[in-house]
Structure formats: structure tokens, C-alpha cells
C-alpha positions as semicolon CSV with decimal commas, in nm:
position;residue;x (nm);y (nm);z (nm)
1;M;12,142;-5,727;29,818
2;T;12,332;-6,057;29,824
3;F;12,581;-6,187;30,082
4;T;12,877;-6,410;30,011
5;R;12,959;-6,667;30,262
6;L;13,283;-6,498;30,335
7;A;13,108;-6,172;30,396
8;A;12,850;-6,341;30,605
9;G;13,114;-6,490;30,820
10;A;13,286;-6,162;30,865
11;L;12,971;-5,976;30,950
12;A;12,874;-6,243;31,204
13;L;13,207;-6,206;31,367
14;L;13,155;-5,819;31,363
15;F;12,816;-5,849;31,542
16;I;12,958;-6,105;31,788
17;G;13,233;-5,860;31,885
18;S;13,036;-5,535;31,886
19;Q;12,672;-5,618;31,979
20;P;12,563;-5,686;32,333
21;M;12,452;-6,050;32,356
22;V;12,134;-6,133;32,545
23;Q;12,258;-6,483;32,602
24;S;12,631;-6,552;32,628
25;A;12,765;-6,851;32,437
26;A;12,937;-7,121;32,627
27;A;13,174;-7,359;32,469
28;A;12,964;-7,591;32,233
29;D;13,014;-7,808;31,938
30;L;12,760;-7,608;31,743
31;E;12,688;-7,245;31,788
32;L;12,359;-7,129;31,640
33;K;12,293;-6,752;31,574
34;M;11,942;-6,626;31,620
35;Q;11,796;-6,275;31,629
36;F;11,517;-6,184;31,860
37;A;11,191;-6,073;31,682
38;S;11,081;-5,837;31,953
39;P;11,211;-5,682;32,275
40;D;11,226;-5,847;32,627
41;G;10,890;-5,883;32,793
42;T;10,694;-5,963;32,476
43;P;10,540;-6,299;32,380
44;W;10,762;-6,342;32,075
45;N;11,075;-6,281;32,283
46;A;10,959;-6,540;32,536
47;M;10,874;-6,790;32,252
48;D;11,214;-6,752;32,107
49;R;11,386;-6,816;32,443
50;R;11,166;-7,130;32,502
51;F;11,249;-7,252;32,152
52;A;11,625;-7,207;32,215
53;A;11,615;-7,383;32,536
54;Q;11,434;-7,676;32,378
55;L;11,683;-7,687;32,090
56;E;11,972;-7,696;32,326
57;A;11,806;-7,967;32,525
58;I;11,742;-8,205;32,232
59;T;12,105;-8,168;32,135
60;D;12,208;-8,248;32,493
61;N;12,365;-7,899;32,495
62;R;12,588;-7,982;32,203
63;A;12,438;-7,682;32,039
64;K;12,423;-7,333;32,195
65;V;12,191;-7,058;32,071
66;V;12,347;-6,715;32,066
67;F;12,095;-6,428;32,055
68;F;12,122;-6,080;31,912
69;P;11,887;-5,792;31,978
70;P;11,592;-5,713;31,747
71;N;11,705;-5,566;31,405
72;S;12,068;-5,568;31,512
73;V;12,181;-5,816;31,244
74;T;11,913;-5,791;30,986
75;P;11,587;-5,592;30,928
76;F;11,262;-5,784;30,925
77;K;11,232;-5,791;30,552
78;D;11,586;-5,951;30,493
79;W;11,558;-6,230;30,750
80;L;11,534;-6,512;30,492
81;Q;11,838;-6,385;30,302
82;A;12,035;-6,338;30,626
83;T;11,960;-6,696;30,725
84;G;12,047;-6,846;30,385
85;S;12,371;-6,664;30,384
86;G;12,480;-6,784;30,731
87;L;12,459;-6,431;30,885
88;L;12,200;-6,601;31,116
89;D;12,140;-6,977;31,157
90;I;11,776;-6,968;31,253
91;G;11,542;-6,713;31,104
92;F;11,186;-6,601;31,099
93;V;11,024;-6,543;30,754
94;W;10,716;-6,330;30,748
95;H;10,595;-6,422;30,394
96;P;10,397;-6,095;30,318
97;V;10,725;-5,888;30,308
98;L;10,835;-6,088;30,013
99;P;10,542;-6,031;29,764
100;G;10,511;-6,288;29,484
101;K;10,759;-6,537;29,639
102;F;10,497;-6,745;29,816
103;P;10,181;-6,755;29,605
104;Q;10,072;-7,081;29,764
105;L;10,036;-6,914;30,096
106;E;9,839;-6,626;29,961
107;L;9,554;-6,878;29,974
108;L;9,551;-6,850;30,353
109;T;9,552;-6,472;30,352
110;L;9,234;-6,445;30,152
111;P;9,005;-6,212;30,359
112;G;8,715;-6,400;30,511
113;L;8,849;-6,755;30,458
114;A;9,010;-6,830;30,799
115;K;8,832;-6,747;31,122
116;N;9,080;-6,900;31,357
117;Q;9,460;-6,924;31,321
118;T;9,499;-7,258;31,482
119;V;9,231;-7,412;31,261
120;A;9,379;-7,236;30,956
121;S;9,728;-7,377;31,031
122;T;9,591;-7,728;31,066
123;V;9,406;-7,689;30,740
124;Y;9,720;-7,580;30,565
125;W;9,914;-7,878;30,691
126;R;9,631;-8,108;30,570
127;L;9,626;-7,940;30,236
128;R;9,998;-7,983;30,192
129;E;9,953;-8,358;30,222
130;K;9,703;-8,367;29,947
131;Y;9,861;-8,088;29,733
132;P;10,242;-8,106;29,784
133;A;10,296;-7,795;29,564
134;L;10,150;-7,589;29,856
135;G;10,461;-7,684;30,059
136;E;10,721;-7,602;29,795
137;L;10,809;-7,269;29,945
138;F;11,189;-7,238;29,936
139;T;11,439;-7,288;29,651
140;P;11,790;-7,428;29,657
141;E;11,921;-7,074;29,628
142;D;11,746;-6,978;29,950
143;N;11,984;-7,232;30,122
144;V;11,740;-7,286;30,414
145;V;11,564;-7,579;30,560
146;E;11,183;-7,512;30,653
147;I;11,127;-7,616;31,002
148;A;10,769;-7,521;31,016
149;T;10,511;-7,298;30,850
150;F;10,204;-7,142;31,021
151;V;9,912;-6,912;30,970
152;A;9,907;-6,612;31,201
153;M;9,611;-6,446;31,371
154;G;9,361;-6,269;31,146
155;A;9,394;-5,893;31,100
156;H;9,173;-5,640;31,281
157;I;9,158;-5,262;31,254
158;H;9,350;-5,074;31,538
159;S;9,282;-4,715;31,527
160;K;9,290;-4,381;31,714
161;E;8,925;-4,301;31,646
162;P;8,644;-4,557;31,647
163;V;8,566;-4,746;31,319
164;A;8,228;-4,882;31,396
165;T;8,094;-4,933;31,047
166;L;8,249;-4,986;30,696
167;A;8,143;-4,630;30,605
168;D;8,387;-4,506;30,877
169;L;8,674;-4,644;30,671
170;K;8,619;-4,421;30,377
171;G;8,884;-4,146;30,330
172;K;9,095;-4,273;30,612
173;V;9,467;-4,370;30,583
174;F;9,589;-4,699;30,717
175;A;9,902;-4,913;30,736
176;A;9,857;-5,281;30,674
177;Q;10,054;-5,587;30,754
178;D;10,055;-5,719;30,389
179;A;9,948;-5,644;30,035
180;S;9,627;-5,834;30,076
181;G;9,532;-5,608;30,356
182;V;9,611;-5,300;30,143
183;E;9,385;-5,436;29,865
184;A;9,104;-5,514;30,117
185;L;9,112;-5,161;30,262
186;Q;9,129;-4,996;29,926
187;K;8,817;-5,187;29,819
188;L;8,642;-5,042;30,121
189;G;8,734;-4,681;30,029
190;A;9,039;-4,624;30,242
191;S;9,400;-4,556;30,148
192;A;9,662;-4,793;30,265
193;S;10,024;-4,910;30,233
194;V;10,227;-5,209;30,362
195;M;10,433;-5,139;30,680
196;V;10,614;-5,373;30,921
197;G;10,523;-5,333;31,297
198;P;10,790;-5,079;31,411
199;D;10,714;-4,859;31,105
200;A;10,341;-4,876;31,174
201;Y;10,400;-4,766;31,529
202;L;10,589;-4,462;31,427
203;A;10,342;-4,377;31,160
204;L;10,057;-4,389;31,419
205;Q;10,264;-4,192;31,667
206;R;10,336;-3,918;31,425
207;G;9,979;-3,910;31,290
208;A;10,072;-4,015;30,940
209;V;9,800;-4,289;30,943
210;D;9,461;-4,326;31,115
211;G;9,509;-4,687;31,211
212;V;9,662;-5,015;31,108
213;L;9,509;-5,345;30,984
214;C;9,716;-5,623;31,159
215;A;9,706;-5,918;31,389
216;W;9,680;-5,899;31,767
217;G;10,038;-6,028;31,776
218;W;10,157;-5,699;31,638
219;V;9,969;-5,522;31,915
220;N;10,146;-5,733;32,177
221;N;10,494;-5,731;32,031
222;F;10,520;-5,379;31,874
223;K;10,325;-5,217;32,153
224;L;10,058;-5,073;31,913
225;N;9,818;-5,036;32,210
226;E;10,031;-4,736;32,309
227;V;9,938;-4,551;31,986
228;T;9,577;-4,678;31,930
229;T;9,262;-4,667;32,136
230;H;8,990;-4,838;31,938
231;H;8,990;-5,198;31,791
232;T;8,740;-5,311;31,522
233;L;8,709;-5,701;31,491
234;V;8,703;-5,772;31,106
235;N;8,922;-6,076;31,107
236;L;9,071;-6,020;30,761
237;N;9,364;-6,169;30,573
238;P;9,585;-6,344;30,832
239;G;9,956;-6,345;30,741
240;T;10,176;-6,654;30,726
241;Y;10,527;-6,721;30,848
242;S;10,791;-6,990;30,852
243;T;11,078;-7,068;31,093
244;V;11,379;-7,170;30,881
245;M;11,732;-7,289;30,945
246;N;12,040;-7,234;30,744
247;K;12,093;-7,557;30,545
248;D;12,464;-7,578;30,636
249;A;12,389;-7,555;31,004
250;H;12,097;-7,798;30,975
251;D;12,328;-8,045;30,806
252;K;12,543;-8,046;31,125
253;L;12,259;-8,192;31,331
254;T;12,233;-8,561;31,370
255;E;11,931;-8,742;31,222
256;D;11,771;-8,785;31,561
257;E;11,820;-8,411;31,639
258;K;11,660;-8,319;31,321
259;K;11,353;-8,538;31,398
260;H;11,321;-8,386;31,740
261;L;11,348;-8,037;31,605
262;A;11,052;-8,110;31,373
263;D;10,856;-8,244;31,666
264;I;10,891;-7,942;31,902
265;L;10,790;-7,677;31,650
266;P;10,409;-7,721;31,694
267;V;10,460;-7,657;32,067
268;Y;10,671;-7,359;31,981
269;F;10,380;-7,223;31,763
270;F;10,099;-7,289;32,007
271;N;10,284;-7,138;32,305
272;N;10,300;-6,818;32,104
273;T;9,955;-6,798;31,959
274;T;9,691;-6,944;32,191
275;D;9,699;-6,654;32,446
276;G;9,818;-6,378;32,208
277;A;9,482;-6,211;32,144
278;A;9,364;-6,266;32,500
279;Q;9,681;-6,088;32,625
280;A;9,643;-5,794;32,387
281;M;9,273;-5,745;32,460
282;S;9,288;-5,798;32,846
283;A;9,335;-5,434;32,929
284;I;9,113;-5,277;32,657
285;P;8,774;-5,132;32,783
286;P;8,485;-5,326;32,625
287;D;8,350;-5,003;32,483
288;N;8,666;-4,960;32,275
289;I;8,622;-5,303;32,105
290;H;8,383;-5,276;31,805
291;M;8,197;-5,535;31,597
292;L;8,048;-5,481;31,252
293;S;7,674;-5,519;31,203
294;A;7,548;-5,834;31,028
295;A;7,472;-5,618;30,717
296;D;7,827;-5,480;30,711
297;Q;7,967;-5,827;30,753
298;E;7,773;-5,944;30,460
299;T;7,897;-5,648;30,248
300;L;8,248;-5,717;30,358
301;A;8,226;-6,078;30,242
302;T;8,074;-5,988;29,902
303;T;8,339;-5,706;29,847
304;M;8,630;-5,943;29,918
305;R;8,509;-6,229;29,687
306;P;8,696;-6,112;29,383
307;M;9,023;-6,163;29,573
308;W;8,928;-6,532;29,609
309;D;8,864;-6,558;29,232
310;A;9,199;-6,390;29,158
311;W;9,389;-6,642;29,371
312;V;9,219;-6,928;29,179
313;Q;9,352;-6,785;28,857
314;K;9,706;-6,729;28,996
315;A;9,711;-7,092;29,120
316;N;9,600;-7,216;28,780
317;A;9,873;-7,020;28,616
318;K;10,120;-7,198;28,842
319;G;9,993;-7,536;28,736
320;M;9,776;-7,601;29,045
321;P;9,412;-7,685;29,052
322;G;9,314;-7,350;29,203
323;Q;8,937;-7,390;29,245
324;E;8,981;-7,748;29,374
325;I;9,227;-7,638;29,635
326;L;9,011;-7,344;29,737
327;D;8,701;-7,554;29,773
328;E;8,888;-7,810;29,981
329;A;9,026;-7,522;30,192
330;V;8,670;-7,401;30,258
331;R;8,545;-7,759;30,337
332;L;8,826;-7,826;30,585
333;M;8,789;-7,481;30,755
334;K;8,422;-7,569;30,822
335;L;8,504;-7,921;30,922
336;Y;8,769;-7,833;31,179
337;D;8,576;-7,532;31,303
338;Q;8,288;-7,767;31,399
339;N;8,503;-7,997;31,612
């Protein structure tokens, strides 16, 4: 589905007239449309509000952020397209919902590579300096400016019944946050399909799946703790995401405003992520949090290794030194994890 700029403008006016605004727009030189990622009371919602307030402050209130409720303007999977078209001015791009578009970032989703999202994000930023191709994410046709790109929390298994061993996965049906998670689960003998957070909630509620492989952020923001009881810490394939801005809207900022915008994004990220898992786990009884045995962890690592080799081949096909990049990623992950 494509949007013309005329259609985008018309749709934006339609939503402004028909949707309840969470934040009313005062007179401003620049009005920036943004859609909430999740409902009030969730960490993502608070993060979006914080970011909007900071953006307005660095423009000395020349800009005003106008919010729309979750999914009211565009579904999760079409957020990049909606931002590029001008239907929204600031968007959130969850890379796994656009399979094949971001092969560089599939490096960071390799199961077992990243143990910690903050370390993984730092490693990605350092890798981009050495291998610029890792940062060439968006095309002129996307019509967006990348504000920042991060690695999300690792994915864990959230289920109705306990998954205490790898053998417990066999024959079960799961939702997963991305295709890498689907592949990992299938290698372990389970059936799986990609679902976004709200769909995973409904599938769990209806009993269509036994559990979901996803980050703690989903448990927080899509209330998956309401439909799951047990949580198995496997720390597989974290997802990646970008915050982007419509290029035409970005061009209306002054050079100083653009620089300040780039400076605040790391704060935007860390405010969202540092306490996310702790919040999600705080009310879970310890007996409902499971760890794999050392033998199962070793089996898991061995089983996932072919996915690492496949990424190297894919990177080579794109003209990148795949094995060199992977080796450097492993080196940096260890280096940062030790300090």
C-alpha cells in the first residue's frame, strides 16, 4: 500500500478531526504528529511523552507534538511507510516486521550473541563507525531521517505452562517477535509464527498458542503477564528498532535543533530500557521464573550456531565482510560486558 502526499495530508486532517487527542495542539510554528506505541500507564507511553516534552523544549516550543492513540493512524507494521508519507512526522520502526529490509541488523538478532541490550546497542554504534554499511538502513524512497537505532531486550519464553527444559518445547505452539525467533523455536522442535504484541496477547488468551518468545518490553507494554504465568530465561534473538522522522518535517528544524535532537535520543532509549525487565519481573513469584540447565544452555548454543553462519553468507552476498564483522561483534560484546 502506498500513500501519496495529498492522501497523507487528507488522512491526517481526518484523524485530527475525528480521533480523540491525548495532547491538544497549541498554536505552534511546527506541528509534529506522533502515534503512541502503547496505552497510558505503560513504559513506552511514558517514554513517548518524555521525548515529546524534550523535543518541544529544544525548539523553545516552536514545535508542538500532537499525539494519537495506539494503532489509530497506522498499524505497527506500517509505521515506517506512514512516517515517510507524512501521515505521521515521528515514527517507531520495529525492524523484524519488515523481513529482508534490514539485513545488517539481523546480525544483532542472532540467538546467543547479545546478553545485554545496552551493551549490544553500544556495540552496534561502534560497529557502524568501522563498517558504515551497517548504518545504511533507509533509502531515499523511505523519505525518513534516522534519529537513532537500538537493540531491544533479548527474547525469553513466556508461557501458560512451565518450560523448564528444552525438551518441554517439543510439540508446543508459540508466537515469536520476529522470524529469527521462529527459526530458533523450530530448531528446538516447536511450531511458531511471527506475531506483533497485541496479536500475541489475543492468541494466548484464546489458547491458540502455548506461549510467546519475546522481550520483557512486550510483557510490560502489551500486558502479556495477564495471559502467561511462567517465564523461562533463554535470552535469544533480541529485536532492533529505529526512531525516524519524516524528512520534510526534519528539514524544517534548524541545524541547532537537529543537533540537540540527536543528543537526546540516547537518554530517550535508556529511560525506556534500563528498568523495563525489572518492572516486568517485579511481581512474578520466583518459582515461576525458570533457568535452563548448563547442559541445555550448551545444547541451545550449538543448535543456534548455523544461524550465525547463515548471516555471514548473507552479509558476504551484500558486499560486506561478514565473518570479520561477526568476529568484531563477538569481541566487542565480550569487551563491553567485562567493563
